[in-house]
PDB file of C-alpha atoms in Angstrom:
ATOM      1  CA  UNK A   1      -4.193   9.093 -16.158  1.00 57.00           C
ATOM      2  CA  UNK A   2      -6.309   8.608 -13.047  1.00 69.00           C
ATOM      3  CA  UNK A   3      -4.991   8.823  -9.826  1.00 76.00           C
ATOM      4  CA  UNK A   4      -6.592   8.437  -6.409  1.00 79.00           C
ATOM      5  CA  UNK A   5      -5.793  11.491  -4.315  1.00 82.00           C
ATOM      6  CA  UNK A   6      -6.929   9.563  -1.098  1.00 82.00           C
ATOM      7  CA  UNK A   7      -4.579   6.717  -1.561  1.00 83.00           C
ATOM      8  CA  UNK A   8      -1.509   9.156  -2.093  1.00 90.00           C
ATOM      9  CA  UNK A   9      -2.795  11.101   0.936  1.00 90.00           C
ATOM     10  CA  UNK A  10      -3.363   7.994   3.133  1.00 88.00           C
ATOM     11  CA  UNK A  11       0.258   6.612   2.123  1.00 91.00           C
ATOM     12  CA  UNK A  12       2.197   9.857   2.727  1.00 94.00           C
ATOM     13  CA  UNK A  13       0.423  10.455   5.740  1.00 93.00           C
ATOM     14  CA  UNK A  14       1.174   7.075   6.950  1.00 91.00           C
ATOM     15  CA  UNK A  15       4.639   7.249   6.195  1.00 91.00           C
ATOM     16  CA  UNK A  16       5.037  10.636   7.786  1.00 94.00           C
ATOM     17  CA  UNK A  17       3.670   9.557  11.253  1.00 93.00           C
ATOM     18  CA  UNK A  18       6.024   6.400  10.726  1.00 91.00           C
ATOM     19  CA  UNK A  19       9.101   8.678  10.338  1.00 90.00           C
ATOM     20  CA  UNK A  20       7.890  11.028  13.273  1.00 93.00           C
ATOM     21  CA  UNK A  21       7.608   7.836  15.607  1.00 92.00           C
ATOM     22  CA  UNK A  22      10.795   6.471  14.494  1.00 89.00           C
ATOM     23  CA  UNK A  23      12.449   9.728  15.166  1.00 88.00           C
ATOM     24  CA  UNK A  24      10.764   9.821  18.943  1.00 90.00           C
ATOM     25  CA  UNK A  25      11.731   6.440  19.335  1.00 89.00           C
ATOM     26  CA  UNK A  26      15.372   6.242  17.763  1.00 82.00           C
ATOM     27  CA  UNK A  27      16.729   9.683  18.608  1.00 81.00           C
ATOM     28  CA  UNK A  28      18.246   8.290  22.036  1.00 83.00           C
ATOM     29  CA  UNK A  29      20.283   5.839  20.051  1.00 79.00           C
ATOM     30  CA  UNK A  30      22.222   8.689  18.487  1.00 73.00           C
ATOM     31  CA  UNK A  31      24.432   8.728  21.330  1.00 74.00           C
ATOM     32  CA  UNK A  32      25.764   5.010  20.709  1.00 78.00           C
ATOM     33  CA  UNK A  33      29.389   5.450  20.432  1.00 76.00           C
ATOM     34  CA  UNK A  34      30.486   2.769  17.548  1.00 85.00           C
ATOM     35  CA  UNK A  35      29.229   4.265  14.019  1.00 82.00           C
ATOM     36  CA  UNK A  36      28.071   1.013  12.497  1.00 86.00           C
ATOM     37  CA  UNK A  37      26.148  -0.036  15.743  1.00 88.00           C
ATOM     38  CA  UNK A  38      24.508   3.319  15.820  1.00 85.00           C
ATOM     39  CA  UNK A  39      23.440   3.075  12.096  1.00 83.00           C
ATOM     40  CA  UNK A  40      22.038  -0.350  12.536  1.00 88.00           C
ATOM     41  CA  UNK A  41      20.267   0.620  15.559  1.00 88.00           C
ATOM     42  CA  UNK A  42      18.707   3.851  14.282  1.00 86.00           C
ATOM     43  CA  UNK A  43      17.819   2.097  11.012  1.00 85.00           C
ATOM     44  CA  UNK A  44      16.214  -0.642  12.637  1.00 89.00           C
ATOM     45  CA  UNK A  45      14.226   1.400  15.052  1.00 90.00           C
ATOM     46  CA  UNK A  46      13.075   3.652  12.744  1.00 88.00           C
ATOM     47  CA  UNK A  47      12.384   0.654  10.033  1.00 88.00           C
ATOM     48  CA  UNK A  48      10.053  -0.777  12.638  1.00 92.00           C
ATOM     49  CA  UNK A  49       7.918   2.231  12.957  1.00 92.00           C
ATOM     50  CA  UNK A  50       7.799   3.300   9.201  1.00 89.00           C
ATOM     51  CA  UNK A  51       7.136  -0.362   8.406  1.00 87.00           C
ATOM     52  CA  UNK A  52       4.351  -0.821  10.904  1.00 90.00           C
ATOM     53  CA  UNK A  53       2.544   2.471   9.825  1.00 90.00           C
ATOM     54  CA  UNK A  54       2.795   1.578   6.181  1.00 86.00           C
ATOM     55  CA  UNK A  55       1.952  -2.194   6.425  1.00 83.00           C
ATOM     56  CA  UNK A  56      -1.185  -1.348   8.538  1.00 85.00           C
ATOM     57  CA  UNK A  57      -2.616   1.522   6.193  1.00 80.00           C
ATOM     58  CA  UNK A  58      -4.382  -0.804   3.639  1.00 71.00           C
ATOM     59  CA  UNK A  59      -5.905  -2.660   6.457  1.00 73.00           C
ATOM     60  CA  UNK A  60      -6.968   0.313   8.599  1.00 74.00           C
ATOM     61  CA  UNK A  61      -8.515   2.253   5.645  1.00 67.00           C
ATOM     62  CA  UNK A  62     -10.385  -0.766   4.548  1.00 64.00           C
ATOM     63  CA  UNK A  63     -11.457  -1.524   8.120  1.00 67.00           C
ATOM     64  CA  UNK A  64      -9.968  -4.887   8.289  1.00 72.00           C
ATOM     65  CA  UNK A  65      -8.741  -5.616  11.935  1.00 76.00           C
ATOM     66  CA  UNK A  66      -6.932  -8.765  11.218  1.00 76.00           C
ATOM     67  CA  UNK A  67      -5.331  -7.447   7.992  1.00 76.00           C
ATOM     68  CA  UNK A  68      -4.120  -4.138  10.326  1.00 83.00           C
ATOM     69  CA  UNK A  69      -2.402  -6.223  12.792  1.00 86.00           C
ATOM     70  CA  UNK A  70      -1.007  -8.615  10.254  1.00 82.00           C
ATOM     71  CA  UNK A  71       0.414  -5.509   8.394  1.00 83.00           C
ATOM     72  CA  UNK A  72       1.919  -4.023  11.505  1.00 89.00           C
ATOM     73  CA  UNK A  73       3.763  -7.250  12.308  1.00 88.00           C
ATOM     74  CA  UNK A  74       4.957  -7.868   8.510  1.00 85.00           C
ATOM     75  CA  UNK A  75       5.487  -4.066   7.899  1.00 86.00           C
ATOM     76  CA  UNK A  76       7.604  -3.659  11.224  1.00 88.00           C
ATOM     77  CA  UNK A  77       9.891  -7.070  10.549  1.00 89.00           C
ATOM     78  CA  UNK A  78      10.620  -5.913   6.880  1.00 86.00           C
ATOM     79  CA  UNK A  79      11.102  -2.156   8.367  1.00 86.00           C
ATOM     80  CA  UNK A  80      13.475  -3.851  11.015  1.00 89.00           C
ATOM     81  CA  UNK A  81      16.021  -5.893   8.946  1.00 87.00           C
ATOM     82  CA  UNK A  82      15.828  -3.254   5.910  1.00 84.00           C
ATOM     83  CA  UNK A  83      16.624  -0.464   8.160  1.00 84.00           C
ATOM     84  CA  UNK A  84      19.418  -2.047  10.037  1.00 87.00           C
ATOM     85  CA  UNK A  85      20.794  -3.349   6.692  1.00 87.00           C
ATOM     86  CA  UNK A  86      20.172  -0.063   4.787  1.00 82.00           C
ATOM     87  CA  UNK A  87      21.870   2.288   7.233  1.00 81.00           C
ATOM     88  CA  UNK A  88      24.857   0.181   7.721  1.00 85.00           C
ATOM     89  CA  UNK A  89      25.263  -0.188   4.125  1.00 83.00           C
ATOM     90  CA  UNK A  90      24.700   3.924   3.808  1.00 79.00           C
ATOM     91  CA  UNK A  91      27.617   4.060   6.477  1.00 78.00           C
ATOM     92  CA  UNK A  92      29.798   2.221   4.430  1.00 83.00           C
ATOM     93  CA  UNK A  93      29.239   3.986   1.408  1.00 80.00           C
ATOM     94  CA  UNK A  94      29.386   7.345   3.131  1.00 73.00           C
ATOM     95  CA  UNK A  95      33.002   6.413   3.830  1.00 74.00           C
ATOM     96  CA  UNK A  96      33.887   5.843   0.437  1.00 77.00           C
ATOM     97  CA  UNK A  97      31.693   8.629  -1.553  1.00 69.00           C
ATOM     98  CA  UNK A  98      31.001  11.126   1.213  1.00 67.00           C
ATOM     99  CA  UNK A  99      27.447  12.116   2.759  1.00 71.00           C
ATOM    100  CA  UNK A 100      25.036  12.284  -0.104  1.00 81.00           C
ATOM    101  CA  UNK A 101      25.880   9.016  -1.750  1.00 82.00           C
ATOM    102  CA  UNK A 102      25.703   7.555   1.410  1.00 79.00           C
ATOM    103  CA  UNK A 103      22.328   8.976   2.411  1.00 80.00           C
ATOM    104  CA  UNK A 104      20.740   8.066  -1.072  1.00 87.00           C
ATOM    105  CA  UNK A 105      21.863   4.454  -1.206  1.00 86.00           C
ATOM    106  CA  UNK A 106      21.204   3.676   2.551  1.00 85.00           C
ATOM    107  CA  UNK A 107      17.731   5.102   2.597  1.00 87.00           C
ATOM    108  CA  UNK A 108      17.101   3.977  -0.825  1.00 89.00           C
ATOM    109  CA  UNK A 109      17.542   0.234   0.609  1.00 89.00           C
ATOM    110  CA  UNK A 110      15.602   1.093   3.652  1.00 87.00           C
ATOM    111  CA  UNK A 111      12.801   2.230   1.355  1.00 88.00           C
ATOM    112  CA  UNK A 112      12.943  -1.034  -0.520  1.00 89.00           C
ATOM    113  CA  UNK A 113      12.507  -2.997   2.350  1.00 85.00           C
ATOM    114  CA  UNK A 114       9.518  -0.943   3.746  1.00 83.00           C
ATOM    115  CA  UNK A 115       8.037  -1.322   0.488  1.00 85.00           C
ATOM    116  CA  UNK A 116       8.304  -5.156  -0.030  1.00 84.00           C
ATOM    117  CA  UNK A 117       6.722  -5.325   3.670  1.00 78.00           C
ATOM    118  CA  UNK A 118       3.801  -3.242   2.787  1.00 76.00           C
ATOM    119  CA  UNK A 119       3.494  -5.170  -0.587  1.00 78.00           C
ATOM    120  CA  UNK A 120       4.031  -8.646   1.475  1.00 77.00           C
ATOM    121  CA  UNK A 121       0.824  -7.615   3.501  1.00 71.00           C
ATOM    122  CA  UNK A 122      -1.115  -7.434   0.393  1.00 69.00           C
ATOM    123  CA  UNK A 123      -0.335 -11.138  -0.838  1.00 71.00           C
ATOM    124  CA  UNK A 124       0.449 -10.033  -4.003  1.00 78.00           C
ATOM    125  CA  UNK A 125       3.363 -10.247  -6.411  1.00 85.00           C
ATOM    126  CA  UNK A 126       2.057  -6.927  -8.169  1.00 87.00           C
ATOM    127  CA  UNK A 127       1.916  -5.266  -4.943  1.00 86.00           C
ATOM    128  CA  UNK A 128       5.279  -6.606  -3.754  1.00 88.00           C
ATOM    129  CA  UNK A 129       6.724  -5.182  -7.214  1.00 92.00           C
ATOM    130  CA  UNK A 130       4.880  -1.842  -6.639  1.00 91.00           C
ATOM    131  CA  UNK A 131       6.169  -1.582  -2.915  1.00 89.00           C
ATOM    132  CA  UNK A 132       9.863  -2.476  -3.922  1.00 92.00           C
ATOM    133  CA  UNK A 133       9.995   0.015  -6.810  1.00 95.00           C
ATOM    134  CA  UNK A 134       8.066   2.789  -5.105  1.00 94.00           C
ATOM    135  CA  UNK A 135       9.985   2.219  -1.735  1.00 92.00           C
ATOM    136  CA  UNK A 136      13.254   2.249  -3.356  1.00 93.00           C
ATOM    137  CA  UNK A 137      12.557   5.714  -5.250  1.00 96.00           C
ATOM    138  CA  UNK A 138      11.043   7.369  -2.417  1.00 94.00           C
ATOM    139  CA  UNK A 139      13.812   6.181  -0.065  1.00 91.00           C
ATOM    140  CA  UNK A 140      16.607   7.477  -2.305  1.00 92.00           C
ATOM    141  CA  UNK A 141      14.949  10.836  -2.726  1.00 95.00           C
ATOM    142  CA  UNK A 142      13.976  10.933   1.066  1.00 91.00           C
ATOM    143  CA  UNK A 143      17.691  10.211   1.666  1.00 88.00           C
ATOM    144  CA  UNK A 144      18.884  13.358  -0.411  1.00 90.00           C
ATOM    145  CA  UNK A 145      16.440  15.472   1.554  1.00 91.00           C
ATOM    146  CA  UNK A 146      17.525  13.887   4.836  1.00 85.00           C
ATOM    147  CA  UNK A 147      21.252  15.065   3.803  1.00 84.00           C
ATOM    148  CA  UNK A 148      20.098  18.471   2.864  1.00 88.00           C
ATOM    149  CA  UNK A 149      17.919  18.983   5.987  1.00 90.00           C
ATOM    150  CA  UNK A 150      19.918  17.633   8.587  1.00 83.00           C
ATOM    151  CA  UNK A 151      22.979  20.044   7.347  1.00 84.00           C
ATOM    152  CA  UNK A 152      20.641  23.150   7.832  1.00 87.00           C
ATOM    153  CA  UNK A 153      18.928  22.304  11.118  1.00 85.00           C
ATOM    154  CA  UNK A 154      20.009  21.754  14.495  1.00 80.00           C
ATOM    155  CA  UNK A 155      20.714  17.967  14.931  1.00 75.00           C
ATOM    156  CA  UNK A 156      17.720  16.842  16.891  1.00 77.00           C
ATOM    157  CA  UNK A 157      15.165  19.050  15.343  1.00 81.00           C
ATOM    158  CA  UNK A 158      17.009  18.146  11.830  1.00 85.00           C
ATOM    159  CA  UNK A 159      16.444  14.648  12.291  1.00 82.00           C
ATOM    160  CA  UNK A 160      12.936  14.692  13.344  1.00 88.00           C
ATOM    161  CA  UNK A 161      12.110  16.871  10.196  1.00 91.00           C
ATOM    162  CA  UNK A 162      14.226  14.493   7.881  1.00 89.00           C
ATOM    163  CA  UNK A 163      12.848  11.444   9.083  1.00 89.00           C
ATOM    164  CA  UNK A 164       9.241  12.764   8.750  1.00 92.00           C
ATOM    165  CA  UNK A 165      10.155  14.222   5.229  1.00 93.00           C
ATOM    166  CA  UNK A 166      11.696  10.580   4.364  1.00 91.00           C
ATOM    167  CA  UNK A 167       8.587   8.788   5.688  1.00 91.00           C
ATOM    168  CA  UNK A 168       6.222  10.859   3.609  1.00 94.00           C
ATOM    169  CA  UNK A 169       8.308  10.298   0.429  1.00 95.00           C
ATOM    170  CA  UNK A 170       8.548   6.349   0.869  1.00 92.00           C
ATOM    171  CA  UNK A 171       4.749   6.482   1.306  1.00 92.00           C
ATOM    172  CA  UNK A 172       4.084   8.767  -1.547  1.00 95.00           C
ATOM    173  CA  UNK A 173       6.150   6.899  -4.158  1.00 95.00           C
ATOM    174  CA  UNK A 174       4.597   3.504  -2.914  1.00 92.00           C
ATOM    175  CA  UNK A 175       1.153   4.985  -3.554  1.00 91.00           C
ATOM    176  CA  UNK A 176       2.062   6.704  -6.643  1.00 94.00           C
ATOM    177  CA  UNK A 177       3.820   3.644  -8.266  1.00 94.00           C
ATOM    178  CA  UNK A 178       0.989   1.554  -7.299  1.00 90.00           C
ATOM    179  CA  UNK A 179      -1.383   4.280  -8.906  1.00 90.00           C
ATOM    180  CA  UNK A 180       0.416   4.428 -12.326  1.00 91.00           C
ATOM    181  CA  UNK A 181       0.633   0.713 -12.706  1.00 90.00           C
ATOM    182  CA  UNK A 182      -2.684  -0.124 -11.575  1.00 89.00           C
ATOM    183  CA  UNK A 183      -4.733  -2.299 -14.391  1.00 90.00           C
ATOM    184  CA  UNK A 184      -7.925  -3.042 -13.029  1.00 93.00           C
ATOM    185  CA  UNK A 185      -9.918  -1.778 -10.003  1.00 94.00           C
ATOM    186  CA  UNK A 186     -13.557  -1.055  -8.492  1.00 95.00           C
ATOM    187  CA  UNK A 187     -14.605   2.322  -7.322  1.00 93.00           C
ATOM    188  CA  UNK A 188     -17.543   2.529  -5.145  1.00 93.00           C
ATOM    189  CA  UNK A 189     -20.646   4.603  -6.486  1.00 94.00           C
ATOM    190  CA  UNK A 190     -22.837   3.646  -3.680  1.00 92.00           C
ATOM    191  CA  UNK A 191     -22.896   1.183  -0.697  1.00 89.00           C
ATOM    192  CA  UNK A 192     -24.980   0.179   2.272  1.00 86.00           C
ATOM    193  CA  UNK A 193     -21.577  -1.130   3.862  1.00 85.00           C
ATOM    194  CA  UNK A 194     -20.423   0.890   6.661  1.00 78.00           C
ATOM    195  CA  UNK A 195     -16.630   0.755   5.402  1.00 78.00           C
ATOM    196  CA  UNK A 196     -17.072   0.881   1.643  1.00 80.00           C
ATOM    197  CA  UNK A 197     -17.623   4.999   1.250  1.00 81.00           C
ATOM    198  CA  UNK A 198     -18.130   6.504  -2.013  1.00 85.00           C
ATOM    199  CA  UNK A 199     -15.210   7.096  -4.232  1.00 86.00           C
ATOM    200  CA  UNK A 200     -13.171   4.269  -2.469  1.00 87.00           C
ATOM    201  CA  UNK A 201     -11.084   2.261  -4.809  1.00 89.00           C
ATOM    202  CA  UNK A 202     -10.108  -1.586  -4.824  1.00 90.00           C
ATOM    203  CA  UNK A 203      -7.296  -2.594  -6.906  1.00 90.00           C
ATOM    204  CA  UNK A 204      -7.699  -6.060  -8.442  1.00 92.00           C
ATOM    205  CA  UNK A 205      -4.021  -7.162  -7.892  1.00 89.00           C
ATOM    206  CA  UNK A 206      -4.525 -10.849  -7.043  1.00 89.00           C
ATOM    207  CA  UNK A 207      -4.987 -13.749  -9.237  1.00 91.00           C
ATOM    208  CA  UNK A 208      -8.369 -14.069  -7.334  1.00 92.00           C
ATOM    209  CA  UNK A 209      -9.870 -11.117  -5.639  1.00 93.00           C
ATOM    210  CA  UNK A 210     -12.875 -12.130  -3.308  1.00 93.00           C
ATOM    211  CA  UNK A 211     -15.835  -9.945  -2.277  1.00 93.00           C
ATOM    212  CA  UNK A 212     -17.867 -10.490   0.655  1.00 90.00           C
ATOM    213  CA  UNK A 213     -18.931  -9.868   4.207  1.00 88.00           C
ATOM    214  CA  UNK A 214     -15.955 -11.977   5.983  1.00 85.00           C
ATOM    215  CA  UNK A 215     -13.094 -10.223   7.349  1.00 80.00           C
ATOM    216  CA  UNK A 216     -10.764 -11.813   5.179  1.00 81.00           C
ATOM    217  CA  UNK A 217     -12.204 -10.581   1.958  1.00 87.00           C
ATOM    218  CA  UNK A 218     -10.301  -8.456  -0.310  1.00 87.00           C
ATOM    219  CA  UNK A 219     -13.259  -6.135  -1.130  1.00 90.00           C
ATOM    220  CA  UNK A 220     -14.757  -6.274   2.528  1.00 87.00           C
ATOM    221  CA  UNK A 221     -18.245  -5.127   2.414  1.00 88.00           C
ATOM    222  CA  UNK A 222     -19.261  -5.163   6.293  1.00 86.00           C
ATOM    223  CA  UNK A 223     -22.606  -4.771   7.978  1.00 83.00           C
ATOM    224  CA  UNK A 224     -24.615  -5.265   4.688  1.00 85.00           C
ATOM    225  CA  UNK A 225     -26.780  -8.497   5.638  1.00 85.00           C
ATOM    226  CA  UNK A 226     -27.301  -8.879   2.196  1.00 87.00           C
ATOM    227  CA  UNK A 227     -23.833  -9.745   1.300  1.00 90.00           C
ATOM    228  CA  UNK A 228     -22.580 -13.287   1.792  1.00 89.00           C
ATOM    229  CA  UNK A 229     -19.318 -14.058   3.747  1.00 89.00           C
ATOM    230  CA  UNK A 230     -17.944 -14.947   0.182  1.00 90.00           C
ATOM    231  CA  UNK A 231     -20.154 -13.255  -2.259  1.00 93.00           C
ATOM    232  CA  UNK A 232     -18.230 -13.036  -5.413  1.00 93.00           C
ATOM    233  CA  UNK A 233     -14.862 -13.753  -6.977  1.00 95.00           C
ATOM    234  CA  UNK A 234     -12.988 -11.781  -9.630  1.00 95.00           C
ATOM    235  CA  UNK A 235     -10.289 -13.738 -11.478  1.00 94.00           C
ATOM    236  CA  UNK A 236      -7.421 -12.160 -13.405  1.00 92.00           C
ATOM    237  CA  UNK A 237      -6.869 -14.058 -16.338  1.00 89.00           C
ATOM    238  CA  UNK A 238      -3.796 -12.624 -18.340  1.00 83.00           C
ATOM    239  CA  UNK A 239      -4.863  -9.182 -19.212  1.00 83.00           C
ATOM    240  CA  UNK A 240      -8.534  -9.614 -18.530  1.00 92.00           C
ATOM    241  CA  UNK A 241     -10.901  -9.680 -15.475  1.00 95.00           C
ATOM    242  CA  UNK A 242     -13.602 -12.227 -15.050  1.00 95.00           C
ATOM    243  CA  UNK A 243     -16.297 -12.591 -12.613  1.00 94.00           C
ATOM    244  CA  UNK A 244     -16.126 -16.040 -12.333  1.00 88.00           C
ATOM    245  CA  UNK A 245     -18.020 -17.144  -9.376  1.00 79.00           C
ATOM    246  CA  UNK A 246     -20.720 -15.851  -6.951  1.00 78.00           C
ATOM    247  CA  UNK A 247     -22.708 -17.338  -3.826  1.00 82.00           C
ATOM    248  CA  UNK A 248     -24.849 -14.097  -3.839  1.00 83.00           C
ATOM    249  CA  UNK A 249     -26.840 -12.402  -6.168  1.00 88.00           C
ATOM    250  CA  UNK A 250     -24.371 -10.034  -8.333  1.00 93.00           C
ATOM    251  CA  UNK A 251     -25.629  -7.821 -11.637  1.00 94.00           C
ATOM    252  CA  UNK A 252     -23.408  -6.650 -14.333  1.00 95.00           C
ATOM    253  CA  UNK A 253     -24.974  -3.580 -15.785  1.00 96.00           C
ATOM    254  CA  UNK A 254     -28.368  -4.490 -14.515  1.00 93.00           C
ATOM    255  CA  UNK A 255     -28.270  -8.012 -15.823  1.00 93.00           C
ATOM    256  CA  UNK A 256     -28.299 -10.968 -13.215  1.00 92.00           C
ATOM    257  CA  UNK A 257     -25.048 -13.182 -13.254  1.00 90.00           C
ATOM    258  CA  UNK A 258     -25.471 -16.617 -13.997  1.00 87.00           C
ATOM    259  CA  UNK A 259     -22.107 -17.672 -15.417  1.00 90.00           C
ATOM    260  CA  UNK A 260     -18.548 -16.150 -15.556  1.00 92.00           C
ATOM    261  CA  UNK A 261     -18.836 -12.786 -17.086  1.00 93.00           C
ATOM    262  CA  UNK A 262     -15.659 -10.787 -18.492  1.00 95.00           C
ATOM    263  CA  UNK A 263     -15.652  -7.358 -17.137  1.00 96.00           C
ATOM    264  CA  UNK A 264     -15.202  -4.387 -19.521  1.00 95.00           C
ATOM    265  CA  UNK A 265     -14.342  -0.959 -18.478  1.00 95.00           C
ATOM    266  CA  UNK A 266     -16.987   1.009 -17.362  1.00 95.00           C
ATOM    267  CA  UNK A 267     -19.268  -2.003 -15.932  1.00 96.00           C
ATOM    268  CA  UNK A 268     -21.388  -1.348 -13.257  1.00 97.00           C
ATOM    269  CA  UNK A 269     -21.553  -4.352 -10.991  1.00 96.00           C
ATOM    270  CA  UNK A 270     -24.107  -4.365  -8.317  1.00 94.00           C
ATOM    271  CA  UNK A 271     -23.431  -6.579  -5.201  1.00 92.00           C
ATOM    272  CA  UNK A 272     -26.127  -6.701  -2.393  1.00 88.00           C
ATOM    273  CA  UNK A 273     -26.432  -2.758  -1.427  1.00 89.00           C
ATOM    274  CA  UNK A 274     -23.066  -1.653  -3.090  1.00 93.00           C
ATOM    275  CA  UNK A 275     -22.597  -0.604  -6.649  1.00 95.00           C
ATOM    276  CA  UNK A 276     -19.092  -0.763  -7.876  1.00 96.00           C
ATOM    277  CA  UNK A 277     -17.899   0.872 -11.242  1.00 96.00           C
ATOM    278  CA  UNK A 278     -15.222  -1.428 -12.774  1.00 97.00           C
ATOM    279  CA  UNK A 279     -12.332   0.380 -14.255  1.00 94.00           C
ATOM    280  CA  UNK A 280      -9.377  -0.804 -16.511  1.00 92.00           C
ATOM    281  CA  UNK A 281      -6.361   0.324 -18.092  1.00 84.00           C
ATOM    282  CA  UNK A 282      -5.377  -0.994 -21.108  1.00 69.00           C
ATOM    283  CA  UNK A 283      -1.885  -2.394 -21.292  1.00 57.00           C
ATOM    284  CA  UNK A 284      -0.146  -5.440 -19.548  1.00 48.00           C
ATOM    285  CA  UNK A 285       0.926  -5.854 -15.875  1.00 47.00           C
TER     286      UNK A 285
END
């Protein structure tokens, strides 16, 4: 199974930083007297931070300023709602079953909301699915570790370490599920674009994936003057990927494309000064 270590590191790192930021912002709220209000406040503030970092990671890694800002807003909003609701439910479960069950359920709901926010940014049902599954699993595992860590370390330090681990688990599992369930993707072999570095992967998760120099392109190739704003479009048709439209010069395996071409695993797609390797995993999804 081919897993992108870069993607896993980026997602884990974003979650870890979000967890640390959440601890710094939310720790003063631990003094709130009402247990349910405290849970909602802590969850909401932590959720904003983790969700914003997770939502921004795709845009940051691709050099998309607009997508980065959109990710911060949508991820933060989803984290706010999910964090507040998740930790409130966790406190209610805590009262019924004790600490571990409450942490697992509460932070699992938290992770689910953060994952949905990250997937929402990608404007793809596939990314929504991957984010929800990965976020929920990561949140549940992180919740169990949160309970262990906070029972072993002093309160303030314990919450800081626990939230960092929690965020990293959510990020890791969102990235891991995305890698496990990916079906088609491009890997950069070489590029004259300033942001498409060698080895970078672009997952083909949307019904139509755009390639071009424009800011809103899914595969953004910035700085290469041989690339048109909307250079080419790859369509997902059931279980196949078709290079269906190209406004600029595109070749597949060195043959110029003049009509729609169904891509096959191992095809080399040349777009301007960028050479992309198409990879496909057999199976539905």
